[in-house]
PDB file of C-alpha atoms in Angstrom:
ATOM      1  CA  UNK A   1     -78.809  98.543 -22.064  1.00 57.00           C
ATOM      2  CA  UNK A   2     -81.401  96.968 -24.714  1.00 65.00           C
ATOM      3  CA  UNK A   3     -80.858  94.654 -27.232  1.00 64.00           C
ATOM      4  CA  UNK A   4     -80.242  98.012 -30.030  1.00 66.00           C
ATOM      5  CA  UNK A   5     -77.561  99.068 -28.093  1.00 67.00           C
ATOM      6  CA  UNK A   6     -75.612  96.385 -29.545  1.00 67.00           C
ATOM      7  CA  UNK A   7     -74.778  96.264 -33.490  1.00 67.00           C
ATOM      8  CA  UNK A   8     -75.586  93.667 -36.062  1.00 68.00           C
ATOM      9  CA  UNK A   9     -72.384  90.894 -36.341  1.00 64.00           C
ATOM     10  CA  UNK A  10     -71.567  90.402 -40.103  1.00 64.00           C
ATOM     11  CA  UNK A  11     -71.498  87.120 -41.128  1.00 66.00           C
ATOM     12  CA  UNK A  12     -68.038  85.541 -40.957  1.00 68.00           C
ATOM     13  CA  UNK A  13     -66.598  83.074 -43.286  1.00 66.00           C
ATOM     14  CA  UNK A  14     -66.775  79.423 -42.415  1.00 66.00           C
ATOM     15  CA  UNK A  15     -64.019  78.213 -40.110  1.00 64.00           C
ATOM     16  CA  UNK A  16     -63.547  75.191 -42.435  1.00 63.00           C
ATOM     17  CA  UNK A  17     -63.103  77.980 -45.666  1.00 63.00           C
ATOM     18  CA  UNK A  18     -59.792  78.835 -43.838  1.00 69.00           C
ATOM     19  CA  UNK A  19     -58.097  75.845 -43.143  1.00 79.00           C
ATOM     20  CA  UNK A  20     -58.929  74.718 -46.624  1.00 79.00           C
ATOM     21  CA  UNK A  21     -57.247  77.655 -47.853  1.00 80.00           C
ATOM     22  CA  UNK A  22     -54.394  76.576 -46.022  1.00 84.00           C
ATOM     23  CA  UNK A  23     -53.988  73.415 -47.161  1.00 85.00           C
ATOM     24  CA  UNK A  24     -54.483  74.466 -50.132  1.00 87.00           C
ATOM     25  CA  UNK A  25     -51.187  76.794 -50.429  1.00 88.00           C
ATOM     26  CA  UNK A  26     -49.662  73.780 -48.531  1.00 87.00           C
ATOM     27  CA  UNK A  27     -49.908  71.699 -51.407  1.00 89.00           C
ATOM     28  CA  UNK A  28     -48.776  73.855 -53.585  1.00 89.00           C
ATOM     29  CA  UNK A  29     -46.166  74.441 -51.932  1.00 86.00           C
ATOM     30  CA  UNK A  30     -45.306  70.965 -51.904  1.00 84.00           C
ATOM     31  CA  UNK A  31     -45.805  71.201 -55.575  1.00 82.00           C
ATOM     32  CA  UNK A  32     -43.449  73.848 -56.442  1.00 81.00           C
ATOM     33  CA  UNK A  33     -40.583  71.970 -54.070  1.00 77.00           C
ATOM     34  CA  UNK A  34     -41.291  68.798 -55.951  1.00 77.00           C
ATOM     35  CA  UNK A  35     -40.765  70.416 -59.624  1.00 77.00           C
ATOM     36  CA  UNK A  36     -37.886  72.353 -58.390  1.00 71.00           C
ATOM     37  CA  UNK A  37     -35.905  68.716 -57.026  1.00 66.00           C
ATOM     38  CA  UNK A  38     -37.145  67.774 -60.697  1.00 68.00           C
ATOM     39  CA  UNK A  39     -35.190  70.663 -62.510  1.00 67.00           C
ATOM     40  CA  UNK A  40     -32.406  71.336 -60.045  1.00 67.00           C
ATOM     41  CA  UNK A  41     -29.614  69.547 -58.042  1.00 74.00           C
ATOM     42  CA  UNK A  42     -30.111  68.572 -54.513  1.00 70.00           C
ATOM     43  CA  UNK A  43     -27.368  70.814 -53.849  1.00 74.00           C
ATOM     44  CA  UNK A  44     -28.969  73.569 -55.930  1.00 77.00           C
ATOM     45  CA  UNK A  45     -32.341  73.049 -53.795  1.00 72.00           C
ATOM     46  CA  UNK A  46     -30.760  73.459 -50.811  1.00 74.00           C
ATOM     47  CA  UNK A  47     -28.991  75.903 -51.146  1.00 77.00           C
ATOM     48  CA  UNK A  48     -31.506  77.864 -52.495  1.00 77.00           C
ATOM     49  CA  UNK A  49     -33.701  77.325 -49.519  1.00 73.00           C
ATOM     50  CA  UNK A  50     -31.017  78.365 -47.018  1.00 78.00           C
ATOM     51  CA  UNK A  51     -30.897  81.509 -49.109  1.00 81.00           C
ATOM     52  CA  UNK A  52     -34.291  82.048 -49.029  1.00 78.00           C
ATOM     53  CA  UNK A  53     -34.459  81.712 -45.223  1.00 78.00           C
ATOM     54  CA  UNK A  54     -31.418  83.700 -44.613  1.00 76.00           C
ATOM     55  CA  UNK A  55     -29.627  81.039 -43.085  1.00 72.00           C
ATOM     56  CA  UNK A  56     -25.731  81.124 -43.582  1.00 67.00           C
ATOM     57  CA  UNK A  57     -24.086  78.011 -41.584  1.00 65.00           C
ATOM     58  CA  UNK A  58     -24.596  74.907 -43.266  1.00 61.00           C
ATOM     59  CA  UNK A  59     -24.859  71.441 -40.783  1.00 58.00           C
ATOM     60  CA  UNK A  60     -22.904  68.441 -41.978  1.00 57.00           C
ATOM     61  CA  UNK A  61     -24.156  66.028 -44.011  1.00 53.00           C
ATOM     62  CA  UNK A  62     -26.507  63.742 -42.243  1.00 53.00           C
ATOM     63  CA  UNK A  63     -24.697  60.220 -42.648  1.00 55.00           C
ATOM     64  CA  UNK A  64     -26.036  57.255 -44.375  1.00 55.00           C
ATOM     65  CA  UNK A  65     -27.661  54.572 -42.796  1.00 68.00           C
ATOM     66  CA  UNK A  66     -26.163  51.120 -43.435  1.00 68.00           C
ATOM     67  CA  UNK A  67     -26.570  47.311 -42.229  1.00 84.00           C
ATOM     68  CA  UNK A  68     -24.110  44.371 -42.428  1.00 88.00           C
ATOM     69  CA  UNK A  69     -24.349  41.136 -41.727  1.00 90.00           C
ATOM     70  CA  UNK A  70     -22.782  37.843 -40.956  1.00 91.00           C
ATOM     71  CA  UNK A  71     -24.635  34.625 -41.606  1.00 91.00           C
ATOM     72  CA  UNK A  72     -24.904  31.052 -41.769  1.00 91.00           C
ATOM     73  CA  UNK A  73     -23.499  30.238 -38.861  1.00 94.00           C
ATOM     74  CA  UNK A  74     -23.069  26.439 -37.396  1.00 93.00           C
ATOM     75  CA  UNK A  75     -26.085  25.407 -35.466  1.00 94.00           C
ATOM     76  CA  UNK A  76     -25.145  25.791 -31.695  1.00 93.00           C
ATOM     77  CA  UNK A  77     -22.074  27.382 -32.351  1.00 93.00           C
ATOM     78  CA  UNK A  78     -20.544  31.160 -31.926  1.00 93.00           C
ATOM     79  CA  UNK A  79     -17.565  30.467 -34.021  1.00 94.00           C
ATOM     80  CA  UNK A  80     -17.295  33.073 -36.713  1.00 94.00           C
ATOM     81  CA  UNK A  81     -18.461  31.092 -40.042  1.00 93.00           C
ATOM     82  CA  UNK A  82     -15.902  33.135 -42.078  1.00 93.00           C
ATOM     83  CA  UNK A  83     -12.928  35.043 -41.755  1.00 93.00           C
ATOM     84  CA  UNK A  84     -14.037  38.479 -40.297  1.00 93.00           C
ATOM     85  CA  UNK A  85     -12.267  40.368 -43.106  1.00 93.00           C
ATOM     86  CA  UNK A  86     -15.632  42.271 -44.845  1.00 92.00           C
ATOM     87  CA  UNK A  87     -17.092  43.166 -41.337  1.00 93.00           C
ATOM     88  CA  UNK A  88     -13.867  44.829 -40.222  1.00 93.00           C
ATOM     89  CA  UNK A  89     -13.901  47.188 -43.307  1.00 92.00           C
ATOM     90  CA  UNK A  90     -17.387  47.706 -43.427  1.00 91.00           C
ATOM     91  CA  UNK A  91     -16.731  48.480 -39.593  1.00 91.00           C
ATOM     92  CA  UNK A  92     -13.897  50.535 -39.918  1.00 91.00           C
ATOM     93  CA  UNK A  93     -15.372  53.117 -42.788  1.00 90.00           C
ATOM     94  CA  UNK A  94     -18.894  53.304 -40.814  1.00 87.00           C
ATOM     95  CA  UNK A  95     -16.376  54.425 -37.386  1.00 87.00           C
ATOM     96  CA  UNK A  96     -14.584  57.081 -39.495  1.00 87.00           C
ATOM     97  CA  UNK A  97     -17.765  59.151 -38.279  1.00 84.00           C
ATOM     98  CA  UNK A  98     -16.852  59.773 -34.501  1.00 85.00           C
ATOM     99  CA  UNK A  99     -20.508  60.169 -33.864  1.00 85.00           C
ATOM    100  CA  UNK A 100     -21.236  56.434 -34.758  1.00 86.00           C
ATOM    101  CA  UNK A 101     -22.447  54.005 -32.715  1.00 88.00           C
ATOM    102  CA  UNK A 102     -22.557  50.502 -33.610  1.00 91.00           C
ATOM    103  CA  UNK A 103     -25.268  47.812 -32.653  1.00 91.00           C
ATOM    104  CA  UNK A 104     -24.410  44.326 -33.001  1.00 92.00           C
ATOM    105  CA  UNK A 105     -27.761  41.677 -32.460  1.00 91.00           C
ATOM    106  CA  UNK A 106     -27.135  38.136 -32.520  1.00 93.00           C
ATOM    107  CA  UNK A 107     -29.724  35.539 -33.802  1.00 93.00           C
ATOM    108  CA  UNK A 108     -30.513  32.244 -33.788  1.00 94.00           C
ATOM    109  CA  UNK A 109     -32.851  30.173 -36.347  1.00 92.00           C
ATOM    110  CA  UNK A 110     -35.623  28.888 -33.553  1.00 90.00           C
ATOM    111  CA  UNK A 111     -34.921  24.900 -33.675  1.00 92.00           C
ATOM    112  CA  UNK A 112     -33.946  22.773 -31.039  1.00 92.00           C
ATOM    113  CA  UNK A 113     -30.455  22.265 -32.456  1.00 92.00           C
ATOM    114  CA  UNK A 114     -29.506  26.351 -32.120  1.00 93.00           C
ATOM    115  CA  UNK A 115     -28.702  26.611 -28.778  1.00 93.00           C
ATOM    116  CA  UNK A 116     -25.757  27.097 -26.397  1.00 93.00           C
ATOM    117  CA  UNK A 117     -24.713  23.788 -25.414  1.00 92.00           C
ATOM    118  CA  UNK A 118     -23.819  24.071 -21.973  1.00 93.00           C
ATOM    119  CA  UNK A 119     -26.360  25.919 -20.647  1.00 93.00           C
ATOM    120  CA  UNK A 120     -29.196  24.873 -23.683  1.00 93.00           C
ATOM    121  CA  UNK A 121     -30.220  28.757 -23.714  1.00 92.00           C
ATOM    122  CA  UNK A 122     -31.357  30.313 -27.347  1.00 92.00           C
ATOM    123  CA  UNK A 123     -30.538  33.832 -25.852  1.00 91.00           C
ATOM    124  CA  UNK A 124     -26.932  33.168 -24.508  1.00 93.00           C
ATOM    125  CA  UNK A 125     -25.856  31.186 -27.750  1.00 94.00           C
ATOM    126  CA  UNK A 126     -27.095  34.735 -30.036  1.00 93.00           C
ATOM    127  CA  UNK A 127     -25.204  36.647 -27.506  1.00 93.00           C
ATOM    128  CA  UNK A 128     -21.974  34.543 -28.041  1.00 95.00           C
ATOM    129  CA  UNK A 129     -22.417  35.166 -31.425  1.00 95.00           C
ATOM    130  CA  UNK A 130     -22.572  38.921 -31.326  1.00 94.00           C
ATOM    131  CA  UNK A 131     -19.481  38.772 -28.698  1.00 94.00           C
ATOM    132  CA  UNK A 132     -17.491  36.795 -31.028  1.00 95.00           C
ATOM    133  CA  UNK A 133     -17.883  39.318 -33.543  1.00 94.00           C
ATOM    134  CA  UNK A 134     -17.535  42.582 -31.248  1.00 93.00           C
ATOM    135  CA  UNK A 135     -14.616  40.694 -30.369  1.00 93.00           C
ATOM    136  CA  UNK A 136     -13.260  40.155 -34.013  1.00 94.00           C
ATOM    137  CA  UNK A 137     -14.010  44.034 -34.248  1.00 92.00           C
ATOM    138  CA  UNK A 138     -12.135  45.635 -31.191  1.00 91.00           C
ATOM    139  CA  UNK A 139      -9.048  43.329 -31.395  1.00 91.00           C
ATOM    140  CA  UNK A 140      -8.924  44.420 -34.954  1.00 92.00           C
ATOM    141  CA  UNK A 141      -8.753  47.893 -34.133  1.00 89.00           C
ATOM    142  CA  UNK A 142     -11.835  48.902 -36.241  1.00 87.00           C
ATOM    143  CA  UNK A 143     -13.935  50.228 -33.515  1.00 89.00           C
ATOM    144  CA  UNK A 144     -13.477  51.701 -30.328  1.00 88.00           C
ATOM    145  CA  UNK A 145     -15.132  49.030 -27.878  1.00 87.00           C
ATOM    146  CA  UNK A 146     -16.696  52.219 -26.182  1.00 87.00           C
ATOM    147  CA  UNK A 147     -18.996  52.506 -29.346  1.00 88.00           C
ATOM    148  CA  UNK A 148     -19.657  49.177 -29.564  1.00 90.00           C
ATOM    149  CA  UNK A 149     -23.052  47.758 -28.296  1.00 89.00           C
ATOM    150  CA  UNK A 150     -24.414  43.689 -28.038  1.00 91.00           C
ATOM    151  CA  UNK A 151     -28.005  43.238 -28.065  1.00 87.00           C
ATOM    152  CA  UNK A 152     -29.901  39.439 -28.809  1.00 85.00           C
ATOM    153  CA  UNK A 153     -32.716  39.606 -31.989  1.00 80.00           C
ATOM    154  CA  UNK A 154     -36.071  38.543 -30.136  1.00 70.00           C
ATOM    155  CA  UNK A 155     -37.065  36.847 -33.226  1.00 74.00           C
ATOM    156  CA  UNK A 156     -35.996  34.161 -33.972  1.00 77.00           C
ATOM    157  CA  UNK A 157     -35.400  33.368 -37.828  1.00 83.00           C
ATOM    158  CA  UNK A 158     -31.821  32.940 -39.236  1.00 89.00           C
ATOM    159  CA  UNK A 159     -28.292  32.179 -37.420  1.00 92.00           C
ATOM    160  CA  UNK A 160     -26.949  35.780 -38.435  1.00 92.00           C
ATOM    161  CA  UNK A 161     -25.378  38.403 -36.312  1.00 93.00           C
ATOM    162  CA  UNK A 162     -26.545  42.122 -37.913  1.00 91.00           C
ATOM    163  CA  UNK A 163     -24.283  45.093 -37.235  1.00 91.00           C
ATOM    164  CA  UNK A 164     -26.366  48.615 -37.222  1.00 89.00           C
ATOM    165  CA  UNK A 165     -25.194  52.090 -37.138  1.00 87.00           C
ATOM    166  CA  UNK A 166     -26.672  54.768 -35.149  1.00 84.00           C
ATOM    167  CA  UNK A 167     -26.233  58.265 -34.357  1.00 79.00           C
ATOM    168  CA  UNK A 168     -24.560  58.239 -30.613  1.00 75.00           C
ATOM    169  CA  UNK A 169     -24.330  62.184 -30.647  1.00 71.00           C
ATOM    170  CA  UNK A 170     -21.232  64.542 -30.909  1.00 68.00           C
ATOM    171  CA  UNK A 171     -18.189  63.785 -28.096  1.00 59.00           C
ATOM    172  CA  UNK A 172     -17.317  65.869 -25.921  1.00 55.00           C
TER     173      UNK A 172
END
């Protein structure tokens, strides 16, 4: 075989032409979904998409994120600051959602004051502090203590306890 044997290659386009091309319809893309969210509903949008993608079963909602919060506790103390009263309804609506998970983090502000007494731990005193108000939730009623989880905030900063929600997954 000799070098005529094989043919002339054609000059191909650019690799760089292609993926610009790409992004290209990417973005506009993007475009037309942003104008559409403009002029129609979220529910309208949606909808439409599923349509266009054939897609027939619709997934639940996705469920909202929220935070609450207790604060100003007494320095060195776990004794709930006010009556529970807010918590347990704010608790109680998130835990309609059986999937829910709830995260409670105790916190302490840092000084020398805001500590357990007894054992003069930062750590153990935020942990009292989220136990007092898991407590004040189960023996309310408004969560299942199973779904229920006590963590300490590293940081230190403010004498709060934060409750979290999370997704814990569907049960069985």
């Amino acid at each position: 075989m000799t070098e005529d044997f094989f043919p002339d290659i054609p000059p191909a386009r650019p690799v760089w032409l292609v993926t610009l091309a790409d992004l290209a319809l990417l973005l506009v893309g993007f475009f037309v979904l942003v104008q559409a969210n403009q002029t129609l509903s979220k529910k309208a949008l949606a909808q439409g998409l599923r349509d266009g993608f054939g897609t027939t079963n619709r997934v639940a909602e996705p469920m909202a994120v929220a935070v609450a919060a207790m604060r100003d506790f007494a320095p060195g103390s776990s004794k709930l600051p006010v009556p529970p009263a807010a918590i347990i309804a704010w608790a109680r609506g998130a835990a309609a959602d059986p999937r829910v998970q709830i995260r409670i983090s105790g916190a302490v502000d840092g000084t020398p004051a805001d500590v357990e007494p007894i054992t003069r731990s930062a750590s153990v005193l935020a942990a009292d502090r989220a136990r007092a108000v898991a407590a004040a939730l189960a023996s309310a009623g408004a969560v299942p203590a199973d779904r229920l989880t006590i963590a300490n905030d590293p940081t230190p900063g403010h004498r709060t306890v934060t409750l979290t929600l999370g997704f814990g997954g569907e049960r069985p």
